[in-house]
Short mmCIF file of C-alpha atoms in Angstrom, two decimals:
data_model
loop_
_atom_site.label_atom_id
_atom_site.label_comp_id
_atom_site.label_asym_id
_atom_site.label_seq_id
_atom_site.Cartn_x
_atom_site.Cartn_y
_atom_site.Cartn_z
CA UNK A 1 -7.03 22.45 -25.74
CA UNK A 2 -7.29 23.13 -21.87
CA UNK A 3 -3.81 21.50 -21.34
CA UNK A 4 -2.20 23.82 -24.03
CA UNK A 5 -3.79 26.88 -22.53
CA UNK A 6 -2.47 25.89 -19.09
CA UNK A 7 0.94 25.47 -20.47
CA UNK A 8 1.22 28.74 -22.19
CA UNK A 9 3.97 31.04 -20.50
CA UNK A 10 3.12 34.33 -18.61
CA UNK A 11 5.50 36.82 -17.12
CA UNK A 12 5.16 37.35 -13.39
CA UNK A 13 6.97 39.43 -10.93
CA UNK A 14 8.07 37.77 -7.58
CA UNK A 15 10.13 39.74 -4.94
CA UNK A 16 10.96 42.40 -7.41
CA UNK A 17 12.07 39.84 -10.02
CA UNK A 18 10.45 39.10 -13.31
CA UNK A 19 10.22 35.37 -14.51
CA UNK A 20 8.27 33.28 -16.81
CA UNK A 21 5.99 30.52 -15.57
CA UNK A 22 3.17 28.51 -17.02
CA UNK A 23 -0.54 29.53 -16.50
CA UNK A 24 -0.91 26.33 -14.62
CA UNK A 25 1.82 27.29 -12.12
CA UNK A 26 0.33 30.75 -11.79
CA UNK A 27 -3.14 29.48 -10.98
CA UNK A 28 -1.86 26.90 -8.50
CA UNK A 29 0.34 29.79 -6.98
CA UNK A 30 -2.70 32.10 -6.74
CA UNK A 31 -4.86 29.17 -5.04
CA UNK A 32 -2.15 28.44 -2.47
CA UNK A 33 -1.64 32.29 -1.69
CA UNK A 34 -5.35 32.85 -1.17
CA UNK A 35 -5.63 29.62 0.94
CA UNK A 36 -2.59 30.90 3.04
CA UNK A 37 -4.54 34.11 3.41
CA UNK A 38 -7.27 32.31 5.11
CA UNK A 39 -9.82 32.45 2.30
CA UNK A 40 -11.80 29.32 3.00
CA UNK A 41 -13.15 28.78 -0.35
CA UNK A 42 -9.50 28.61 -1.71
CA UNK A 43 -8.72 26.43 1.13
CA UNK A 44 -11.42 23.76 0.33
CA UNK A 45 -10.53 23.77 -3.47
CA UNK A 46 -6.89 23.21 -2.41
CA UNK A 47 -7.70 20.39 -0.07
CA UNK A 48 -9.92 18.71 -2.56
CA UNK A 49 -7.25 19.07 -5.26
CA UNK A 50 -4.69 17.57 -2.85
CA UNK A 51 -7.00 14.49 -2.09
CA UNK A 52 -7.38 13.92 -5.94
CA UNK A 53 -3.66 13.88 -6.33
CA UNK A 54 -3.27 11.54 -3.32
CA UNK A 55 -5.75 9.21 -4.69
CA UNK A 56 -4.05 9.09 -7.92
CA UNK A 57 -0.67 8.61 -6.58
CA UNK A 58 -1.76 5.56 -4.27
CA UNK A 59 -0.50 2.31 -5.70
CA UNK A 60 -3.39 -0.08 -6.67
CA UNK A 61 -3.86 -2.71 -3.99
CA UNK A 62 -1.71 -5.80 -4.64
CA UNK A 63 -3.28 -8.86 -5.72
CA UNK A 64 -2.32 -12.06 -3.96
CA UNK A 65 1.04 -13.00 -5.51
CA UNK A 66 0.51 -16.73 -4.53
CA UNK A 67 -1.22 -19.23 -6.75
CA UNK A 68 -3.08 -22.23 -5.02
CA UNK A 69 -0.07 -24.38 -6.17
CA UNK A 70 2.06 -22.16 -3.79
CA UNK A 71 0.06 -23.11 -0.87
CA UNK A 72 0.59 -26.87 -1.75
CA UNK A 73 4.18 -26.38 -2.00
CA UNK A 74 4.57 -24.55 1.35
CA UNK A 75 2.46 -27.23 3.00
CA UNK A 76 4.61 -29.99 1.48
CA UNK A 77 7.74 -28.15 2.78
CA UNK A 78 6.16 -27.85 6.16
CA UNK A 79 5.44 -31.57 6.21
CA UNK A 80 9.05 -32.56 5.03
CA UNK A 81 10.66 -30.20 7.66
CA UNK A 82 8.46 -31.63 10.38
CA UNK A 83 9.41 -35.10 9.37
CA UNK A 84 13.03 -34.34 9.05
CA UNK A 85 13.71 -32.01 11.93
CA UNK A 86 11.11 -32.42 14.73
CA UNK A 87 11.62 -36.02 15.73
CA UNK A 88 12.25 -34.91 19.51
CA UNK A 89 9.92 -31.98 19.77
CA UNK A 90 7.56 -31.91 22.57
CA UNK A 91 4.50 -31.32 20.57
CA UNK A 92 5.28 -34.39 18.34
CA UNK A 93 5.31 -36.68 21.41
CA UNK A 94 2.11 -35.07 22.66
CA UNK A 95 0.49 -35.78 19.39
CA UNK A 96 1.43 -39.32 19.22
CA UNK A 97 4.35 -38.98 16.80
CA UNK A 98 5.10 -37.19 13.60
CA UNK A 99 2.92 -39.19 11.26
CA UNK A 100 -0.09 -39.39 13.48
CA UNK A 101 -3.39 -37.56 12.32
CA UNK A 102 -4.73 -34.67 14.39
CA UNK A 103 -5.70 -34.98 17.91
CA UNK A 104 -9.49 -35.30 18.40
CA UNK A 105 -10.52 -32.49 21.00
CA UNK A 106 -7.30 -30.56 20.69
CA UNK A 107 -8.62 -27.06 20.10
CA UNK A 108 -5.14 -25.35 20.02
CA UNK A 109 -2.68 -26.12 17.18
CA UNK A 110 0.83 -25.75 18.27
CA UNK A 111 3.17 -27.20 15.83
CA UNK A 112 3.66 -27.41 12.08
CA UNK A 113 -0.04 -27.66 11.70
CA UNK A 114 -0.33 -24.21 13.12
CA UNK A 115 2.36 -23.14 10.64
CA UNK A 116 0.26 -24.91 7.66
CA UNK A 117 -2.68 -23.08 8.77
CA UNK A 118 -0.74 -19.56 8.96
CA UNK A 119 0.84 -20.20 5.53
CA UNK A 120 -2.48 -20.74 3.98
#
């Protein structure tokens, strides 16, 4: 019922020309004009309306598109790349080769392990 009333047409005169607009458009035009004329109450109403519109227009936060199995796939890919491509990498030599376990006491990860941690 409110929507129907706001969608009714009225005739207005702007710059000496008559035209038809909806009551909704007329209300908004009056609110904007009063706000522009420094009427604080109209300005507050307009700002509140803009906030509501912006909230509704914001997209919902995206859910994490990756499933736990995706993490496993990425970790497997990193391990395979490490085996196939990094035989001569300096970090591999420091860590005792490609297939060795993590260093005890090494506090900074610098190779594929860091990538695997960053990917997860």
